[in-house]
PDB file of C-alpha atoms in Angstrom:
ATOM      1  CA  MET A   1      81.551 120.142 146.775  1.00  0.00           C
ATOM      2  CA  ARG A   2      82.202 119.509 143.098  1.00  0.00           C
ATOM      3  CA  ASN A   3      84.430 116.617 142.097  1.00  0.00           C
ATOM      4  CA  ASP A   4      86.522 118.033 139.223  1.00  0.00           C
ATOM      5  CA  ARG A   5      88.352 114.751 138.715  1.00  0.00           C
ATOM      6  CA  ARG A   6      85.097 112.913 137.985  1.00  0.00           C
ATOM      7  CA  GLU A   7      83.916 115.596 135.569  1.00  0.00           C
ATOM      8  CA  ARG A   8      87.052 115.649 133.467  1.00  0.00           C
ATOM      9  CA  GLY A   9      87.962 111.964 133.789  1.00  0.00           C
ATOM     10  CA  PHE A  10      90.995 110.291 135.268  1.00  0.00           C
ATOM     11  CA  GLY A  11      94.441 111.295 134.085  1.00  0.00           C
ATOM     12  CA  ARG A  12      95.190 113.686 131.302  1.00  0.00           C
ATOM     13  CA  PRO A  13      92.753 113.908 128.420  1.00  0.00           C
ATOM     14  CA  GLY A  14      93.260 111.445 125.620  1.00  0.00           C
ATOM     15  CA  GLY A  15      95.203 108.722 127.431  1.00  0.00           C
ATOM     16  CA  TRP A  16      98.536 108.207 125.699  1.00  0.00           C
ATOM     17  CA  GLN A  17      97.938 110.977 123.181  1.00  0.00           C
ATOM     18  CA  GLN A  18      99.258 114.462 123.613  1.00  0.00           C
ATOM     19  CA  ALA A  19      96.010 116.304 122.989  1.00  0.00           C
ATOM     20  CA  ASP A  20      97.684 119.662 123.485  1.00  0.00           C
ATOM     21  CA  LEU A  21     100.399 119.053 120.846  1.00  0.00           C
ATOM     22  CA  PRO A  22      99.899 119.734 117.135  1.00  0.00           C
ATOM     23  CA  ASP A  23      99.499 116.634 114.970  1.00  0.00           C
ATOM     24  CA  PRO A  24     102.883 115.775 113.391  1.00  0.00           C
ATOM     25  CA  ALA A  25     101.401 113.470 110.718  1.00  0.00           C
ATOM     26  CA  ASP A  26     102.486 115.759 107.887  1.00  0.00           C
ATOM     27  CA  ALA A  27     106.011 116.335 109.288  1.00  0.00           C
ATOM     28  CA  PRO A  28     107.768 114.022 106.788  1.00  0.00           C
ATOM     29  CA  ASP A  29     106.117 115.865 103.885  1.00  0.00           C
ATOM     30  CA  TRP A  30     106.838 119.260 105.436  1.00  0.00           C
ATOM     31  CA  PHE A  31     110.536 118.433 105.892  1.00  0.00           C
ATOM     32  CA  ALA A  32     110.715 116.954 102.367  1.00  0.00           C
ATOM     33  CA  GLY A  33     109.491 120.256 100.992  1.00  0.00           C
ATOM     34  CA  ARG A  34     111.625 122.397 103.295  1.00  0.00           C
ATOM     35  CA  LEU A  35     115.056 120.694 103.140  1.00  0.00           C
ATOM     36  CA  PRO A  36     117.512 121.703 100.418  1.00  0.00           C
ATOM     37  CA  ALA A  37     117.793 118.986  97.771  1.00  0.00           C
ATOM     38  CA  ASP A  38     121.605 118.895  97.868  1.00  0.00           C
ATOM     39  CA  TRP A  39     121.989 118.108 101.578  1.00  0.00           C
ATOM     40  CA  PHE A  40     121.307 114.372 101.429  1.00  0.00           C
ATOM     41  CA  THR A  41     121.547 111.611  98.827  1.00  0.00           C
ATOM     42  CA  GLY A  42     117.923 110.551  99.243  1.00  0.00           C
ATOM     43  CA  PRO A  43     114.844 110.984 101.407  1.00  0.00           C
ATOM     44  CA  VAL A  44     115.392 111.628 105.114  1.00  0.00           C
ATOM     45  CA  ASP A  45     114.234 109.451 107.994  1.00  0.00           C
ATOM     46  CA  ILE A  46     111.934 111.292 110.407  1.00  0.00           C
ATOM     47  CA  ASP A  47     111.408 109.881 113.908  1.00  0.00           C
ATOM     48  CA  ILE A  48     108.781 111.634 116.030  1.00  0.00           C
ATOM     49  CA  ASP A  49     107.810 111.254 119.655  1.00  0.00           C
ATOM     50  CA  ARG A  50     106.129 113.504 122.217  1.00  0.00           C
ATOM     51  CA  ASP A  51     109.271 115.548 122.817  1.00  0.00           C
ATOM     52  CA  GLU A  52     111.355 115.574 119.674  1.00  0.00           C
ATOM     53  CA  ILE A  53     111.538 115.215 115.912  1.00  0.00           C
ATOM     54  CA  VAL A  54     114.777 113.613 114.717  1.00  0.00           C
ATOM     55  CA  VAL A  55     115.759 114.219 111.086  1.00  0.00           C
ATOM     56  CA  VAL A  56     118.462 111.914 109.643  1.00  0.00           C
ATOM     57  CA  GLY A  57     119.685 111.877 106.039  1.00  0.00           C
ATOM     58  CA  GLU A  58     122.342 109.979 104.111  1.00  0.00           C
ATOM     59  CA  LEU A  59     125.388 112.207 103.725  1.00  0.00           C
ATOM     60  CA  PRO A  60     127.157 112.154 100.368  1.00  0.00           C
ATOM     61  CA  VAL A  61     130.777 111.297 101.119  1.00  0.00           C
ATOM     62  CA  PRO A  62     133.553 111.775  98.571  1.00  0.00           C
ATOM     63  CA  GLY A  63     135.246 108.604  97.361  1.00  0.00           C
ATOM     64  CA  ASP A  64     134.266 105.017  97.987  1.00  0.00           C
ATOM     65  CA  ALA A  65     134.524 102.368 100.715  1.00  0.00           C
ATOM     66  CA  SER A  66     138.314 102.731 100.720  1.00  0.00           C
ATOM     67  CA  THR A  67     138.085 106.460 101.545  1.00  0.00           C
ATOM     68  CA  PRO A  68     140.062 107.145 104.726  1.00  0.00           C
ATOM     69  CA  THR A  69     138.073 107.631 107.931  1.00  0.00           C
ATOM     70  CA  ALA A  70     139.530 111.119 108.333  1.00  0.00           C
ATOM     71  CA  THR A  71     138.035 112.135 104.967  1.00  0.00           C
ATOM     72  CA  ARG A  72     134.593 110.931 106.053  1.00  0.00           C
ATOM     73  CA  GLU A  73     134.953 112.706 109.411  1.00  0.00           C
ATOM     74  CA  GLY A  74     135.992 115.898 107.610  1.00  0.00           C
ATOM     75  CA  ALA A  75     132.965 115.709 105.302  1.00  0.00           C
ATOM     76  CA  LEU A  76     130.703 115.237 108.324  1.00  0.00           C
ATOM     77  CA  ALA A  77     132.256 118.235 110.128  1.00  0.00           C
ATOM     78  CA  ARG A  78     131.970 120.378 106.977  1.00  0.00           C
ATOM     79  CA  PHE A  79     128.298 119.459 106.541  1.00  0.00           C
ATOM     80  CA  ARG A  80     127.499 120.109 110.197  1.00  0.00           C
ATOM     81  CA  GLU A  81     129.159 123.528 110.246  1.00  0.00           C
ATOM     82  CA  SER A  82     128.098 124.763 106.806  1.00  0.00           C
ATOM     83  CA  THR A  83     124.433 123.812 107.279  1.00  0.00           C
ATOM     84  CA  ARG A  84     124.074 124.918 110.905  1.00  0.00           C
ATOM     85  CA  PRO A  85     122.336 128.304 110.296  1.00  0.00           C
ATOM     86  CA  ALA A  86     119.856 126.781 107.821  1.00  0.00           C
ATOM     87  CA  ARG A  87     119.238 123.744 110.048  1.00  0.00           C
ATOM     88  CA  MET A  88     118.556 126.027 113.016  1.00  0.00           C
ATOM     89  CA  GLN A  89     116.101 128.117 110.984  1.00  0.00           C
ATOM     90  CA  ILE A  90     114.257 125.015 109.772  1.00  0.00           C
ATOM     91  CA  ALA A  91     114.245 123.615 113.323  1.00  0.00           C
ATOM     92  CA  ASP A  92     112.759 126.855 114.690  1.00  0.00           C
ATOM     93  CA  GLU A  93     110.001 126.783 112.053  1.00  0.00           C
ATOM     94  CA  ALA A  94     109.261 123.114 112.760  1.00  0.00           C
ATOM     95  CA  GLN A  95     109.225 123.697 116.516  1.00  0.00           C
ATOM     96  CA  ARG A  96     106.627 126.443 116.123  1.00  0.00           C
ATOM     97  CA  ARG A  97     104.603 124.247 113.769  1.00  0.00           C
ATOM     98  CA  TYR A  98     104.765 120.933 115.715  1.00  0.00           C
ATOM     99  CA  GLY A  99     105.526 121.968 119.305  1.00  0.00           C
ATOM    100  CA  ARG A 100     108.558 119.663 119.530  1.00  0.00           C
ATOM    101  CA  SER A 101     112.326 120.148 119.510  1.00  0.00           C
ATOM    102  CA  VAL A 102     114.137 119.161 116.331  1.00  0.00           C
ATOM    103  CA  ALA A 103     117.376 117.176 116.325  1.00  0.00           C
ATOM    104  CA  TRP A 104     119.557 116.442 113.331  1.00  0.00           C
ATOM    105  CA  GLY A 105     121.751 113.578 112.278  1.00  0.00           C
ATOM    106  CA  VAL A 106     123.320 111.876 109.292  1.00  0.00           C
ATOM    107  CA  ARG A 107     124.042 108.384 108.050  1.00  0.00           C
ATOM    108  CA  VAL A 108     127.548 107.845 106.736  1.00  0.00           C
ATOM    109  CA  ASP A 109     128.324 104.419 105.263  1.00  0.00           C
ATOM    110  CA  GLY A 110     125.402 102.950 107.216  1.00  0.00           C
ATOM    111  CA  GLU A 111     126.467 104.495 110.536  1.00  0.00           C
ATOM    112  CA  ARG A 112     123.892 106.802 112.160  1.00  0.00           C
ATOM    113  CA  ILE A 113     125.446 109.882 113.791  1.00  0.00           C
ATOM    114  CA  LEU A 114     123.175 112.226 115.739  1.00  0.00           C
ATOM    115  CA  PHE A 115     124.061 115.823 116.491  1.00  0.00           C
ATOM    116  CA  THR A 116     122.703 117.449 119.652  1.00  0.00           C
ATOM    117  CA  HIS A 117     119.490 115.707 120.684  1.00  0.00           C
ATOM    118  CA  LEU A 118     117.350 115.378 123.792  1.00  0.00           C
ATOM    119  CA  ALA A 119     117.962 113.047 126.696  1.00  0.00           C
ATOM    120  CA  VAL A 120     114.675 113.267 128.586  1.00  0.00           C
ATOM    121  CA  PRO A 121     114.619 112.240 132.252  1.00  0.00           C
ATOM    122  CA  VAL A 122     112.041 109.642 133.183  1.00  0.00           C
ATOM    123  CA  MET A 123     111.201 108.685 136.739  1.00  0.00           C
ATOM    124  CA  THR A 124     109.869 105.322 137.801  1.00  0.00           C
ATOM    125  CA  ARG A 125     109.353 103.432 141.028  1.00  0.00           C
ATOM    126  CA  LEU A 126     110.734  99.914 141.104  1.00  0.00           C
ATOM    127  CA  ARG A 127     110.247  97.121 143.579  1.00  0.00           C
ATOM    128  CA  GLN A 128     113.200  95.085 144.793  1.00  0.00           C
ATOM    129  CA  PRO A 129     113.170  92.408 142.048  1.00  0.00           C
ATOM    130  CA  GLU A 130     113.389  95.084 139.350  1.00  0.00           C
ATOM    131  CA  ARG A 131     116.079  97.001 141.250  1.00  0.00           C
ATOM    132  CA  GLN A 132     118.070  93.786 141.569  1.00  0.00           C
ATOM    133  CA  VAL A 133     118.058  93.399 137.780  1.00  0.00           C
ATOM    134  CA  LEU A 134     119.454  96.906 137.390  1.00  0.00           C
ATOM    135  CA  ASP A 135     122.019  96.357 140.157  1.00  0.00           C
ATOM    136  CA  THR A 136     123.190  93.133 138.474  1.00  0.00           C
ATOM    137  CA  LEU A 137     123.838  95.099 135.270  1.00  0.00           C
ATOM    138  CA  ILE A 138     125.845  97.627 137.294  1.00  0.00           C
ATOM    139  CA  ASP A 139     127.821  94.904 139.111  1.00  0.00           C
ATOM    140  CA  ALA A 140     128.593  93.222 135.762  1.00  0.00           C
ATOM    141  CA  GLY A 141     129.954  96.472 134.340  1.00  0.00           C
ATOM    142  CA  VAL A 142     127.200  96.759 131.722  1.00  0.00           C
ATOM    143  CA  ALA A 143     125.996 100.049 133.219  1.00  0.00           C
ATOM    144  CA  ARG A 144     127.422 102.726 135.514  1.00  0.00           C
ATOM    145  CA  SER A 145     124.195 103.532 137.338  1.00  0.00           C
ATOM    146  CA  ARG A 146     120.597 102.425 137.679  1.00  0.00           C
ATOM    147  CA  ALA A 147     119.622 105.112 135.175  1.00  0.00           C
ATOM    148  CA  ASP A 148     122.140 103.723 132.636  1.00  0.00           C
ATOM    149  CA  ALA A 149     120.971 100.180 133.357  1.00  0.00           C
ATOM    150  CA  LEU A 150     117.350 101.160 132.810  1.00  0.00           C
ATOM    151  CA  ALA A 151     118.205 102.930 129.539  1.00  0.00           C
ATOM    152  CA  TRP A 152     120.150  99.848 128.383  1.00  0.00           C
ATOM    153  CA  THR A 153     117.210  97.587 129.277  1.00  0.00           C
ATOM    154  CA  VAL A 154     114.734  99.798 127.402  1.00  0.00           C
ATOM    155  CA  LYS A 155     116.984  99.808 124.298  1.00  0.00           C
ATOM    156  CA  LEU A 156     117.282  96.022 124.452  1.00  0.00           C
ATOM    157  CA  ALA A 157     113.539  95.548 124.895  1.00  0.00           C
ATOM    158  CA  GLY A 158     112.821  97.953 122.025  1.00  0.00           C
ATOM    159  CA  LYS A 159     115.268  96.179 119.745  1.00  0.00           C
ATOM    160  CA  HIS A 160     113.714  92.777 120.361  1.00  0.00           C
ATOM    161  CA  ALA A 161     110.106  93.934 120.508  1.00  0.00           C
ATOM    162  CA  GLU A 162     109.979  96.318 117.521  1.00  0.00           C
ATOM    163  CA  THR A 163     107.373  94.279 115.631  1.00  0.00           C
ATOM    164  CA  TRP A 164     105.131  94.081 118.690  1.00  0.00           C
ATOM    165  CA  LEU A 165     105.595  97.802 119.418  1.00  0.00           C
ATOM    166  CA  ALA A 166     104.724  98.656 115.791  1.00  0.00           C
ATOM    167  CA  GLU A 167     101.508  96.621 116.091  1.00  0.00           C
ATOM    168  CA  LEU A 168     100.691  98.360 119.377  1.00  0.00           C
ATOM    169  CA  ARG A 169     101.234 101.810 117.812  1.00  0.00           C
ATOM    170  CA  GLU A 170      98.940 100.868 114.920  1.00  0.00           C
ATOM    171  CA  ALA A 171      96.254  99.685 117.348  1.00  0.00           C
ATOM    172  CA  MET A 172      96.536 102.984 119.241  1.00  0.00           C
ATOM    173  CA  ARG A 173      96.065 104.884 115.958  1.00  0.00           C
ATOM    174  CA  LYS A 174      92.909 102.851 115.287  1.00  0.00           C
ATOM    175  CA  VAL A 175      91.579 103.696 118.755  1.00  0.00           C
ATOM    176  CA  ASP A 176      92.276 107.383 118.069  1.00  0.00           C
ATOM    177  CA  ASP A 177      90.350 107.128 114.791  1.00  0.00           C
ATOM    178  CA  LEU A 178      87.405 105.436 116.505  1.00  0.00           C
ATOM    179  CA  ARG A 179      87.353 108.074 119.242  1.00  0.00           C
ATOM    180  CA  SER A 180      87.281 110.870 116.674  1.00  0.00           C
ATOM    181  CA  GLU A 181      84.359 109.202 114.863  1.00  0.00           C
ATOM    182  CA  GLY A 182      82.385 108.461 118.052  1.00  0.00           C
ATOM    183  CA  PRO A 183      79.798 110.504 119.897  1.00  0.00           C
ATOM    184  CA  THR A 184      80.901 113.721 121.593  1.00  0.00           C
ATOM    185  CA  GLY A 185      80.000 115.110 124.985  1.00  0.00           C
ATOM    186  CA  LEU A 186      80.333 111.865 126.966  1.00  0.00           C
TER     187      LEU A 186
END
């Protein structure tokens, strides 16, 4: 009997990479060339993961810091509605090109506002000490459920570990480069 697992290796091919997804390395350049110049006041921020590309640009708001909140909210609503057909067309093109959903957002006076975007379920198994941490967050009113508590914990860890995570991502890119340069057929 043939052992398929041994022949193809353990887990999915490529470890943490998504070998079956198109490379999104040129996505920032693609969006820069595809977005209308009058939508945002400068270059957009592009965040990419395995599931989604999030495009966020600074929205030009009439007036200055003393502009009423309602004026800013109206400008945001106008932008969202007036650009919807074009944003959907660009998102469809990007999804075909990169194999990921596209979400949109804006920055207004430093505040980041995302339109519809993914909330991807993630399952994990936790032992009692980890469950107790989540339950403490629920009991303290920080979270409504274990899922909320876990999301809160991940956000907190990401916020305080961003430098370390950036170094880890860079190391993973170097490993990818070394793999692509190495011998084939192993």
